[in-house]
Amino acid sequence: MSEPSEPESDRVPAWLHDGQSAIRHDLFVALSGDRLLIDGFDPVPLDALRRIDGRGLQFGRGDMSGWRLGFDAAPPEALLRRLPAAARYGGPIDRIGLWGAAAIALCLSVLVILGTIQGLDLLARMIPYRWEQRLGDAISGDFGARACRTPPGQAALDELARRLSSADRPVRVGVVDIPIVNAVALPGGRILIFRGLIDTARSPDEVAGVLAHEIGHVEHRHVLVALLRRFGIGLLVGSGGTAADYGQALLESRYSRAAESEADASSIEHLVRAGISPTPTARLFDRLGRDEAAMPKLFVYMASHPPSAERRARFDAAAKRVPHPRPSLDPARWAAVRAMCGKTKAKDQFELRF
Amino acid sequence: MADDQAGSAFRFNGNWREFAPIAFTNLLLMIVTLGIYRFWAKTRERRYLWSRTDFIGDPLEWTGTGLELFIGFLLVALLLFVPIIVLQFVVQGLAMRGQIGLAGLLMLVAYAGLIYLYGLARYRATRYRLSRTFWRGIRGGSDDRGWGYALTATWKTAVGAFVFGFLIPWSMTSLWNDRWNRLSFGNQGFAATADWRPIIGRFLLFYLLPIAGCIGGASLLLGSFDPSRPPNPAIFGAFLIGAFAVYFAIGIVAIVYYAAFLREAIGALALNRLQFAFTARTLDWIKLILGHIGLIIVTLGIGLIFIGYRNWSFFIRHMEASGEIDLAGLTQSTTEEPRQGEGLLDAFDVGAF
């Protein structure tokens, strides 16, 4: 190495903004060991320089905001070689190369998505059922004015739910005065039957089938998994924009089809064990399926429930496993359930978001 | 194309062929990283656009980083989205229990909070962008973190919405002044004196629309009404076209008003003895927007990655400045540099200008 202050290369014209004022200094620089000598300013160690991704050849310093050294004409090779190279994409991508980095990122993304889905399912099953029950209470409360409560009807439903569920996952059933032919499972084993279902059902066995299906959701912790997935995946791809939204909807829908199918299987098991015929439930799907037939086939893949025909066939096939069916509710109890929301017409349409 | 900026202190000299490799590689990396590269992509795009923007012969420089944008996003996700999700549950729970009044009150408070945060976000994003914009080694910024501005923005926005929105031009111009009077470049503060009076006239066009619509609809009805004949399908067609025309007219009036607003706002902005101006007229805006639409349709959506480029180029090509600048007197800003990017504004998904 030569003397630190002795330039070892030619003096090269350059310009400098010192980061103190807007004045431009036209000056000369020269190499000296690992430092760059700058006329009228302190020398700068070469490793303090960063190449600026701007117009022309420019360098900045990590320790001095606004300090810029630039060359209007390309400096000689001897100097250029010692100056840092430009970053293009930032960080590790420049080291690996664009295509390599893209391939690695793609693999990682797939792993992250799969890992998140599996991880969330595991997580959901690890959360104690008691916590889930508390969450369910916080969300749904007692449904205020829309709840239909009559002691005999409630007792009949509670008894039916006990027959259809297992002891380690107690469920609580309620009826709400909403004219929708459906029922929902909420977190914490709360099941809501909408008045529309009870009004439309031709026998208590149809209600029992739907109730057993919702109990299946509760037992498989589907509601909590769906909630976690929704937020987890939403957070993961939330920064992605519209394409990610489609992906998410598709993913959720595929998951919920699997979940519905799982709940149907549980429903059949429970009905068989309780000695209730699955045939009326099959007939209910048949009636609902007629509405669905009007739907274009494309939507079947996006819809959250398996096609009704498929479900009806499954319940029908299970009918021979119940040779001596007993009614799920005797006529007096069924009448009590039907009377729960009173004789008044169902209240106006009410949107629930789950 | 270069000639229309000949007399201006601002000059944009990028070109889309140079920008295309940046835009396409950004798109690729965003796709394979589930969109997380977005923050670094935005940084690369800005570095290019700023470096191709000259002010009096010297280029601007963008020194923001993708990491600080990413951190800003994470902070907002944690501090804003999580509470909103929790709040949604609480409100739903209250509504289910029949406590509609309490749920409504909670929603109202939440909306007021969001308006406050929106004001904060707008100010903070402008401050962040100024602090990362260098020209001749000098940057902008502000020591004011914007809490007070956000409070002002909340009540002025609320007042602006009173009396059928008649005061919206006033709230927009006065908030513009409130924002820019807190900001500085180097050691010099901005001065903004935008006035609502020159633009209120164009804003009143909004009120003319329903009147024109009513007259049009009524004359159509009266002209065709004939109880002795069955309804004519052509009338329904005419109504459909009318509905489209209403949307179209609202859009046009919005452009007419916004063009005047930006000309007034930027034209009333000064930095020491430097006076800024913005020359884009309504027709220029319409051409820009039609260009966007055409580009997106022709490229089947891929053109979206050029929208940021086109907007910036439009903005700079219509920026002007006059007066003088004392280079020796323009010294480095001593303002505090914000540590994270514009995550909050990102959450509201709007531009700062």
XYZ file of C-alpha atoms in Angstrom:
707
model
C 0.000 0.000 0.000
C 1.202 3.492 -0.778
C 0.961 6.486 1.505
C -2.668 7.070 2.532
C -2.796 10.659 1.387
C -0.954 10.117 -1.895
C -3.333 9.562 -4.793
C -2.523 6.310 -6.584
C -4.771 7.009 -9.552
C -5.446 9.960 -11.811
C -7.594 12.750 -10.558
C -11.099 12.333 -11.953
C -13.680 15.120 -12.323
C -16.826 14.649 -10.192
C -19.574 16.621 -8.468
C -20.588 16.605 -4.848
C -23.663 17.544 -2.809
C -22.515 17.674 0.783
C -25.990 17.209 2.238
C -25.661 20.542 4.076
C -26.788 22.994 1.406
C -28.158 22.785 -2.118
C -24.892 24.015 -3.622
C -23.153 21.734 -6.099
C -19.395 21.397 -5.774
C -17.479 20.566 -8.956
C -14.221 18.933 -7.926
C -11.753 16.109 -8.503
C -11.475 12.778 -6.729
C -8.724 10.194 -6.662
C -8.145 6.741 -5.190
C -5.801 6.277 -2.277
C -5.706 2.807 -0.780
C -9.253 2.000 0.462
C -10.188 5.622 0.504
C -11.394 8.163 -1.964
C -9.698 11.545 -1.759
C -12.063 14.437 -2.451
C -10.772 17.944 -3.095
C -11.662 20.247 -0.224
C -13.468 17.530 1.766
C -12.445 14.723 4.083
C -11.471 11.465 2.384
C -14.168 8.761 2.363
C -13.535 5.032 2.955
C -14.636 3.115 -0.159
C -16.774 0.710 1.881
C -18.864 3.599 3.211
C -20.106 4.311 -0.317
C -23.394 2.969 -1.679
C -24.353 3.007 -5.316
C -27.543 5.040 -5.840
C -30.132 3.639 -8.222
C -30.675 6.942 -9.964
C -29.770 8.677 -13.159
C -26.093 8.519 -14.079
C -23.366 7.261 -11.797
C -24.048 8.376 -8.214
C -22.938 7.310 -4.782
C -24.268 8.073 -1.335
C -23.158 7.357 2.217
C -25.094 5.402 4.807
C -23.919 7.735 7.574
C -24.609 11.094 5.901
C -28.096 11.870 4.687
C -28.116 13.729 1.391
C -24.381 13.321 0.707
C -24.032 12.494 -3.002
C -20.972 12.044 -5.182
C -21.584 11.769 -8.913
C -19.719 11.507 -12.181
C -21.012 13.251 -15.285
C -18.591 11.312 -17.480
C -17.779 7.691 -16.740
C -14.603 7.515 -14.607
C -11.662 5.354 -15.717
C -11.978 1.588 -15.224
C -9.381 1.588 -12.437
C -11.663 3.706 -10.245
C -14.990 2.265 -11.399
C -13.887 -1.262 -10.470
C -13.347 -0.213 -6.840
C -16.737 1.477 -6.460
C -19.781 -0.537 -5.230
C -22.168 -2.040 -7.805
C -25.828 -1.116 -8.162
C -28.628 -3.014 -6.437
C -31.595 -3.778 -8.684
C -34.362 -5.660 -6.940
C -33.046 -5.254 -3.432
C -31.502 -7.606 -0.898
C -31.024 -11.304 -1.614
C -32.722 -11.202 -5.033
C -29.661 -9.545 -6.554
C -27.411 -12.308 -5.223
C -29.553 -15.214 -6.437
C -30.751 -13.698 -9.700
C -34.310 -12.786 -10.652
C -35.533 -16.161 -11.955
C -33.928 -18.194 -9.217
C -35.354 -15.877 -6.580
C -38.798 -16.034 -8.213
C -38.736 -19.854 -8.224
C -37.645 -19.997 -4.581
C -40.281 -17.446 -3.568
C -42.963 -19.419 -5.404
C -42.064 -22.639 -3.568
C -41.974 -20.794 -0.246
C -45.368 -19.208 -0.932
C -46.961 -22.572 -1.637
C -45.398 -24.033 1.515
C -46.567 -21.061 3.584
C -50.152 -21.377 2.333
C -50.279 -25.137 2.892
C -48.553 -24.758 6.255
C -50.977 -22.064 7.334
C -53.985 -24.176 6.421
C -52.679 -27.250 8.245
C -51.389 -25.157 11.128
C -54.700 -23.352 11.592
C -56.613 -26.640 11.624
C -54.258 -27.944 14.291
C -54.497 -24.701 16.221
C -58.297 -24.757 16.090
C -58.362 -28.264 17.541
C -55.945 -27.252 20.288
C -58.086 -24.381 21.528
C -60.071 -25.676 24.551
C -63.765 -26.177 23.872
C -64.553 -24.001 26.913
C -62.864 -20.998 25.303
C -64.797 -21.559 22.136
C -68.011 -21.649 24.156
C -67.144 -18.321 25.755
C -66.421 -16.826 22.320
C -69.767 -18.135 21.089
C -71.544 -16.489 24.031
C -69.777 -13.197 23.326
C -70.783 -13.231 19.675
C -74.327 -14.451 19.797
C -75.616 -13.569 23.279
C -79.254 -14.583 23.679
C -80.513 -13.144 20.363
C -82.670 -10.638 22.169
C -86.068 -10.068 20.665
C -85.654 -12.525 17.814
C -85.267 -15.601 19.980
C -88.319 -17.881 20.245
C -88.550 -19.339 23.734
C -91.279 -21.539 25.068
C -90.394 -24.066 27.790
C -92.096 -27.152 26.227
C -90.670 -26.498 22.746
C -87.201 -25.795 24.119
C -87.315 -28.967 26.240
C -88.260 -31.030 23.171
C -85.378 -29.581 21.125
C -82.905 -30.036 23.984
C -83.865 -33.660 24.312
C -83.504 -34.187 20.560
C -80.081 -32.517 20.608
C -79.005 -34.802 23.477
C -80.026 -37.868 21.495
C -78.076 -36.673 18.449
C -74.857 -35.423 20.061
C -72.041 -36.982 22.017
C -71.551 -36.176 25.706
C -68.150 -34.486 25.398
C -69.421 -31.804 23.008
C -72.599 -30.416 24.554
C -74.594 -28.217 22.179
C -77.192 -25.571 22.869
C -80.007 -25.192 20.409
C -82.116 -22.101 19.891
C -84.812 -21.040 17.463
C -84.890 -17.556 15.969
C -87.754 -15.851 14.230
C -86.126 -15.450 10.821
C -87.833 -16.801 7.680
C -84.869 -18.679 6.212
C -84.946 -22.433 5.530
C -81.639 -23.133 7.223
C -79.729 -23.580 10.466
C -76.259 -22.413 11.475
C -73.586 -23.600 13.876
C -71.881 -20.788 15.791
C -68.648 -21.046 17.748
C -68.959 -22.831 21.068
C -71.574 -25.416 20.119
C -74.458 -23.002 19.689
C -76.849 -24.025 16.985
C -79.497 -21.714 15.619
C -82.486 -23.090 13.791
C -84.279 -20.483 11.699
C -88.011 -20.400 11.890
C -88.259 -20.961 8.123
C -86.893 -24.489 8.502
C -89.455 -25.481 11.144
C -92.284 -23.948 9.112
C -91.194 -25.760 5.924
C -90.368 -29.145 7.470
C -92.987 -31.823 6.802
C -91.859 -33.948 9.721
C -89.670 -33.560 12.820
C -87.205 -36.012 11.231
C -86.300 -33.386 8.642
C -85.396 -30.928 11.414
C -83.491 -33.717 13.172
C -81.413 -34.345 10.023
C -80.428 -30.711 9.712
C -79.760 -30.475 13.453
C -77.525 -33.579 13.262
C -75.651 -31.941 10.368
C -74.965 -28.811 12.443
C -73.914 -31.009 15.374
C -71.419 -32.579 12.972
C -69.963 -29.105 12.329
C -69.658 -28.535 16.068
C -67.916 -31.862 16.665
C -65.359 -31.257 13.943
C -64.738 -27.693 15.214
C -65.487 -26.459 11.695
C -66.692 -23.057 12.789
C -63.518 -22.177 14.647
C -61.332 -23.543 11.832
C -63.277 -21.456 9.324
C -62.938 -18.335 11.482
C -59.201 -18.832 11.925
C -58.722 -19.599 8.239
C -60.615 -16.553 7.222
C -58.442 -14.245 9.322
C -55.199 -16.173 8.904
C -55.305 -16.442 5.142
C -56.767 -12.966 4.892
C -53.783 -11.590 6.777
C -51.388 -13.660 4.670
C -52.602 -12.636 1.245
C -54.272 -9.434 2.404
C -51.581 -7.395 0.706
C -52.065 -9.162 -2.622
C -55.097 -7.470 -4.152
C -57.951 -8.861 -6.226
C -56.307 -11.995 -7.602
C -55.620 -13.069 -4.039
C -59.274 -12.437 -3.142
C -60.427 -14.909 -5.773
C -57.894 -17.424 -4.554
C -59.083 -16.975 -1.014
C -62.753 -17.370 -1.933
C -61.948 -20.523 -3.879
C -59.883 -21.899 -1.024
C -62.548 -21.192 1.572
C -65.224 -22.645 -0.641
C -63.244 -25.823 -1.268
C -62.635 -26.142 2.418
C -66.269 -25.620 3.268
C -67.362 -28.254 0.741
C -65.080 -30.723 2.463
C -66.469 -29.607 5.821
C -70.091 -29.936 4.670
C -69.408 -33.416 3.421
C -67.807 -34.297 6.766
C -70.799 -32.885 8.639
C -73.170 -34.931 6.444
C -71.270 -38.107 7.345
C -71.556 -37.255 11.061
C -75.213 -36.422 10.623
C -75.932 -39.856 9.154
C -74.030 -41.603 11.957
C -75.963 -39.709 14.612
C -79.317 -40.375 12.973
C -78.545 -44.077 12.637
C -77.409 -44.315 16.257
C -80.523 -42.510 17.476
C -82.702 -44.770 15.345
C -84.090 -41.874 13.296
C -84.724 -42.464 9.609
C -82.473 -40.440 7.265
C -85.077 -40.678 4.489
C -87.055 -37.511 5.394
C -83.793 -35.531 5.367
C -83.067 -36.941 1.904
C -86.516 -35.723 0.840
C -85.787 -32.264 2.242
C -82.622 -32.071 0.104
C -84.681 -33.213 -2.838
C -87.104 -30.319 -2.381
C -84.259 -27.823 -1.873
C -82.455 -29.314 -4.888
C -85.239 -28.238 -7.181
C -84.349 -24.621 -6.454
C -80.708 -25.382 -7.037
C -81.347 -27.032 -10.412
C -81.930 -23.581 -11.815
C -78.342 -22.675 -10.901
C -75.733 -23.005 -13.691
C -73.309 -25.916 -13.225
C -70.324 -23.558 -12.974
C -71.511 -22.311 -9.626
C -71.641 -25.756 -8.121
C -67.885 -25.617 -7.695
C -68.047 -22.243 -5.996
C -71.021 -23.081 -3.790
C -70.292 -23.993 -0.211
C -72.535 -27.051 -0.004
C -72.210 -30.261 -2.005
C -74.875 -30.530 -4.718
C -78.201 -31.587 -3.247
C -78.539 -34.674 -5.462
C -75.293 -36.036 -4.075
C -76.395 -35.428 -0.507
C -79.835 -36.929 -1.038
C -78.273 -40.110 -2.428
C -76.035 -40.399 0.637
C -78.907 -40.064 3.091
C -81.093 -42.404 1.056
C -78.371 -45.040 1.002
C -78.153 -44.906 4.800
C -81.882 -45.583 5.193
C -81.473 -49.370 5.164
C -79.209 -49.106 8.216
C -82.256 -48.065 10.242
C -84.652 -51.010 9.867
C -87.077 -49.893 12.607
C -87.097 -46.099 12.645
C -88.561 -44.231 15.587
C -89.890 -40.715 15.109
C -87.496 -38.069 16.372
C -90.288 -36.255 18.220
C -93.744 -37.462 19.148
C -96.655 -35.410 17.774
C -97.166 -33.449 21.017
C -93.523 -32.423 21.223
C -93.408 -31.614 17.487
C -96.434 -29.384 17.951
C -94.667 -27.655 20.853
C -91.620 -26.963 18.648
C -93.805 -25.664 15.837
C -95.524 -23.299 18.250
C -92.261 -21.810 19.525
C -92.299 -18.696 17.361
C -96.015 -18.245 17.815
C -98.665 -17.997 15.159
C -97.591 -14.578 14.021
C -96.019 -14.240 10.626
C -92.244 -14.278 10.611
C -90.654 -10.884 10.996
C -89.226 -9.125 7.993
C -86.040 -10.250 6.253
C -82.975 -9.878 8.418
C -79.454 -10.312 7.174
C -77.028 -12.301 9.337
C -73.364 -12.287 8.472
C -71.233 -15.296 9.321
C -43.796 15.683 -26.374
C -40.773 17.182 -24.651
C -41.593 20.623 -25.992
C -44.717 21.148 -23.924
C -42.530 21.203 -20.823
C -39.883 23.473 -22.341
C -40.626 26.520 -20.243
C -41.276 24.665 -17.020
C -38.987 24.255 -14.033
C -40.287 20.686 -13.763
C -39.441 18.161 -16.410
C -40.231 14.489 -16.731
C -37.827 12.636 -18.980
C -38.614 8.990 -18.366
C -39.982 6.743 -21.056
C -42.158 3.693 -20.824
C -39.661 1.380 -22.562
C -37.203 2.105 -19.790
C -39.917 1.640 -17.174
C -41.354 -1.592 -18.601
C -38.611 -3.948 -17.281
C -39.136 -2.503 -13.797
C -42.918 -2.874 -14.006
C -42.878 -6.438 -15.343
C -40.278 -7.771 -12.921
C -42.192 -6.109 -10.088
C -45.346 -7.895 -11.212
C -43.549 -11.246 -11.362
C -42.025 -10.856 -7.907
C -45.326 -9.708 -6.416
C -47.093 -12.793 -7.754
C -44.554 -15.268 -6.400
C -44.366 -13.632 -2.969
C -48.137 -13.484 -2.337
C -47.953 -9.720 -2.816
C -45.427 -9.047 -0.076
C -42.888 -7.717 -2.608
C -45.424 -4.929 -3.269
C -43.608 -2.598 -0.868
C -40.248 -3.088 -2.561
C -41.931 -2.831 -5.950
C -43.409 0.537 -5.035
C -39.967 1.692 -3.902
C -38.321 0.623 -7.162
C -41.039 2.344 -9.172
C -40.637 5.571 -7.211
C -36.839 5.469 -7.445
C -37.199 5.363 -11.212
C -39.914 8.034 -11.476
C -38.166 10.440 -9.103
C -34.795 10.001 -10.841
C -36.390 10.900 -14.177
C -37.978 14.058 -12.756
C -35.884 17.197 -13.069
C -36.413 20.335 -11.091
C -34.389 23.222 -12.571
C -32.014 20.829 -14.273
C -31.347 18.497 -11.337
C -33.154 15.205 -10.713
C -35.178 14.324 -7.661
C -34.159 11.275 -5.700
C -36.349 8.835 -3.766
C -34.567 7.388 -0.738
C -37.435 5.505 0.885
C -37.027 1.752 1.337
C -39.345 -1.208 0.873
C -38.651 -2.352 4.404
C -40.019 0.810 6.011
C -43.193 0.560 3.909
C -43.529 -3.067 4.976
C -43.083 -2.191 8.659
C -45.664 0.576 8.279
C -48.081 -1.953 6.828
C -47.490 -4.442 9.648
C -48.024 -1.761 12.282
C -51.312 -0.706 10.728
C -52.426 -4.308 10.394
C -51.765 -4.795 14.083
C -53.034 -1.481 15.432
C -55.976 -0.907 13.080
C -57.251 -4.135 11.529
C -57.181 -6.233 14.691
C -59.194 -3.676 16.723
C -61.653 -3.308 13.819
C -62.202 -7.064 13.691
C -62.704 -7.164 17.466
C -65.069 -4.196 17.236
C -67.086 -5.980 14.553
C -67.557 -8.916 16.899
C -68.569 -6.659 19.768
C -71.092 -4.757 17.631
C -72.497 -8.009 16.254
C -72.757 -9.396 19.761
C -74.540 -6.280 20.995
C -76.948 -6.322 18.053
C -77.710 -9.991 18.674
C -78.549 -9.149 22.285
C -80.968 -6.517 21.071
C -78.796 -3.586 22.230
C -79.225 -1.822 18.894
C -78.787 1.655 20.389
C -75.469 0.842 22.048
C -74.249 -0.956 18.916
C -75.151 2.084 16.801
C -73.382 4.449 19.184
C -70.281 2.274 19.055
C -70.374 2.304 15.249
C -70.700 6.096 15.262
C -67.659 6.468 17.518
C -65.760 4.043 15.296
C -66.622 6.102 12.186
C -65.440 9.304 13.845
C -62.231 7.473 14.744
C -61.790 6.393 11.137
C -62.246 9.967 9.858
C -59.589 11.079 12.355
C -57.235 8.327 11.188
C -57.879 9.188 7.551
C -56.822 12.789 8.183
C -53.758 11.571 10.033
C -52.940 9.155 7.216
C -53.133 11.820 4.512
C -50.838 14.185 6.388
C -48.401 11.481 7.442
C -48.068 10.106 3.920
C -47.244 13.536 2.490
C -44.740 14.117 5.291
C -43.144 10.707 4.715
C -42.860 11.297 0.973
C -41.298 14.725 1.468
C -38.807 13.337 3.987
C -37.680 10.716 1.449
C -37.490 13.118 -1.495
C -34.063 14.647 -2.066
C -33.082 17.366 -4.467
C -29.449 18.453 -4.642
C -28.867 16.526 -1.429
C -31.608 18.357 0.470
C -34.804 16.736 1.748
C -38.165 17.896 3.038
C -40.209 16.937 6.065
C -41.829 18.293 9.198
C -41.471 18.035 12.954
C -45.261 18.134 13.249
C -46.523 14.579 13.589
C -50.023 15.529 12.524
C -52.118 14.690 15.617
C -53.436 18.258 15.691
C -53.993 18.309 11.948
C -56.025 15.103 12.168
C -58.268 16.717 14.793
C -58.773 19.764 12.542
C -59.461 17.456 9.601
C -62.119 15.595 11.600
C -64.192 18.633 12.463
C -63.675 20.377 9.114
C -64.756 17.240 7.276
C -67.826 17.017 9.488
C -68.659 20.701 8.970
C -68.035 20.312 5.219
C -70.702 17.650 5.077
C -73.354 19.944 6.660
C -75.888 21.848 4.539
C -75.912 19.367 1.634
C -72.109 19.480 1.387
C -72.028 23.162 0.384
C -68.936 23.638 2.530
C -66.915 20.801 0.984
C -64.795 23.143 -1.227
C -64.030 25.206 1.875
C -63.026 22.129 3.907
C -60.882 20.792 1.041
C -58.940 24.024 0.451
C -58.553 24.894 4.091
C -57.317 21.378 4.928
C -54.864 21.626 2.023
C -53.505 24.810 3.615
C -53.457 23.216 7.063
C -51.414 20.311 5.697
C -48.870 22.200 3.641
C -48.309 24.996 6.145
C -46.916 22.346 8.496
C -44.453 20.981 5.920
C -41.077 22.219 4.771
C -38.293 21.529 2.320
C -34.753 22.001 3.573
C -34.789 24.894 6.010
C -37.747 26.578 4.316
C -41.402 26.164 5.134
C -44.167 25.795 2.568
C -46.854 28.452 2.511
C -50.302 27.503 1.210
C -53.076 30.067 0.732
C -55.676 28.161 -1.303
C -59.065 29.875 -1.448
C -62.445 28.178 -1.812
C -64.144 31.078 -3.614
C -62.666 30.545 -7.109
C -63.795 26.896 -7.168
C -67.198 26.993 -5.497
C -68.834 27.799 -8.837
C -67.761 24.526 -10.387
C -68.759 22.671 -7.239
C -72.306 24.025 -7.585
C -72.620 22.062 -10.847
C -73.202 19.020 -8.635
C -76.480 20.600 -7.481
C -77.507 21.361 -11.025
C -77.378 17.661 -11.919
C -80.446 16.420 -10.032
C -82.433 19.368 -11.329
C -81.407 18.634 -14.918
C -82.069 14.945 -14.320
C -85.572 15.593 -12.954
C -86.474 17.852 -15.848
C -85.129 15.316 -18.360
C -86.911 12.389 -16.730
C -90.174 14.251 -16.314
C -90.253 15.484 -19.902
C -89.509 11.970 -21.099
C -92.400 10.631 -19.030
C -94.850 13.350 -20.047
C -93.861 13.138 -23.698
C -94.511 9.422 -23.848
C -97.409 9.074 -21.432
C -100.483 7.880 -23.209
C -102.959 5.836 -21.127
C -104.715 4.453 -24.192
C -101.662 2.512 -25.415
C -99.542 -0.200 -23.717
C -96.139 0.947 -22.367
C -93.527 1.336 -25.046
C -90.315 -0.761 -24.496
C -88.285 2.027 -26.074
C -89.103 4.202 -23.046
C -87.434 1.689 -20.728
C -84.368 1.748 -22.950
C -84.341 5.515 -22.760
C -84.511 5.355 -18.964
C -81.615 2.899 -18.904
C -79.512 5.217 -21.044
C -80.601 8.028 -18.768
C -79.307 6.167 -15.720
C -75.924 5.670 -17.395
C -75.910 9.314 -18.380
C -76.395 10.288 -14.727
C -73.340 8.311 -13.617
C -71.364 9.716 -16.515
C -72.439 13.272 -15.687
C -71.467 12.863 -12.021
C -68.025 11.671 -13.127
C -67.567 14.591 -15.496
C -68.620 17.149 -12.883
C -66.211 15.533 -10.404
C -63.376 15.949 -12.917
C -64.398 19.532 -13.729
C -64.352 20.371 -10.025
C -61.206 18.446 -9.108
C -59.219 19.970 -11.983
C -60.091 23.432 -10.656
C -59.340 22.389 -7.087
C -55.835 21.141 -7.866
C -55.042 24.208 -9.986
C -56.144 26.464 -7.137
C -54.439 24.399 -4.431
C -51.045 23.962 -6.104
C -51.189 27.476 -7.555
C -51.497 28.816 -4.007
C -48.469 26.864 -2.797
C -45.116 28.578 -2.306
C -41.711 27.680 -0.934
C -39.960 30.865 0.106
C -39.771 32.903 -3.118
C -40.731 29.974 -5.312
C -44.325 29.857 -6.512
C -45.790 26.584 -7.795
C -48.474 26.143 -10.431
C -50.432 23.271 -11.924
C -51.729 23.592 -15.465
C -53.882 20.489 -16.060
C -57.344 21.473 -17.280
C -60.473 19.359 -17.339
C -59.790 18.197 -20.891
C -56.273 17.040 -19.915
C -57.734 14.965 -17.078
C -60.342 13.432 -19.363
C -57.616 12.519 -21.858
C -55.562 10.958 -19.060
C -58.486 8.882 -17.817
C -59.568 7.803 -21.303
C -55.942 6.829 -21.906
C -55.950 4.711 -18.735
C -59.164 2.983 -19.765
C -57.964 2.389 -23.321
C -54.618 1.027 -22.137
C -56.226 -1.373 -19.662
C -58.740 -2.657 -22.223
C -56.210 -3.090 -25.038
C -53.727 -4.928 -22.785
C -56.428 -7.007 -21.067
C -55.582 -5.536 -17.689
C -51.772 -5.822 -17.823
C -51.672 -2.083 -18.490
C -52.578 -1.563 -14.828
C -48.877 -1.757 -13.969
C -48.297 1.408 -16.015
C -50.979 3.506 -14.322
C -48.620 4.789 -11.623
C -46.128 5.806 -14.302
C -48.781 7.594 -16.360
C -50.150 9.440 -13.327
C -46.719 10.647 -12.235
C -45.775 11.704 -15.736
C -49.082 13.594 -16.049
C -48.535 15.269 -12.707
C -44.974 16.412 -13.429
C -45.703 17.516 -16.998
C -48.330 19.885 -15.627
C -46.277 21.151 -12.680
C -44.633 24.523 -12.998
C -42.690 26.798 -10.723
C -41.616 30.415 -10.980
C -39.607 32.826 -8.874
C -36.148 32.200 -7.556
C -34.335 29.843 -5.304
C -31.251 30.658 -3.245
C -29.137 27.507 -3.425
C -26.673 28.572 -0.719
C -29.566 29.552 1.540
C -31.406 26.261 1.022
C -29.815 24.146 3.725
C -30.514 20.690 4.997
C -33.756 19.982 6.792
C -33.363 19.426 10.511
C -36.804 17.869 10.873
C -37.320 14.497 12.459
C -37.405 11.704 9.881
C -40.430 9.428 10.198
C -39.289 5.855 10.668
C -42.050 3.992 8.865
C -43.781 4.464 5.575
C -47.307 5.338 4.615
C -48.977 2.182 5.928
C -51.954 4.066 7.320
C -52.820 5.757 4.032
C -52.191 2.479 2.260
C -54.912 1.027 4.435
C -57.364 3.621 3.138
C -56.030 2.980 -0.368
C -55.969 6.488 -1.775
C -53.327 8.842 -3.126
C -51.896 11.737 -1.160
C -52.596 14.369 -3.806
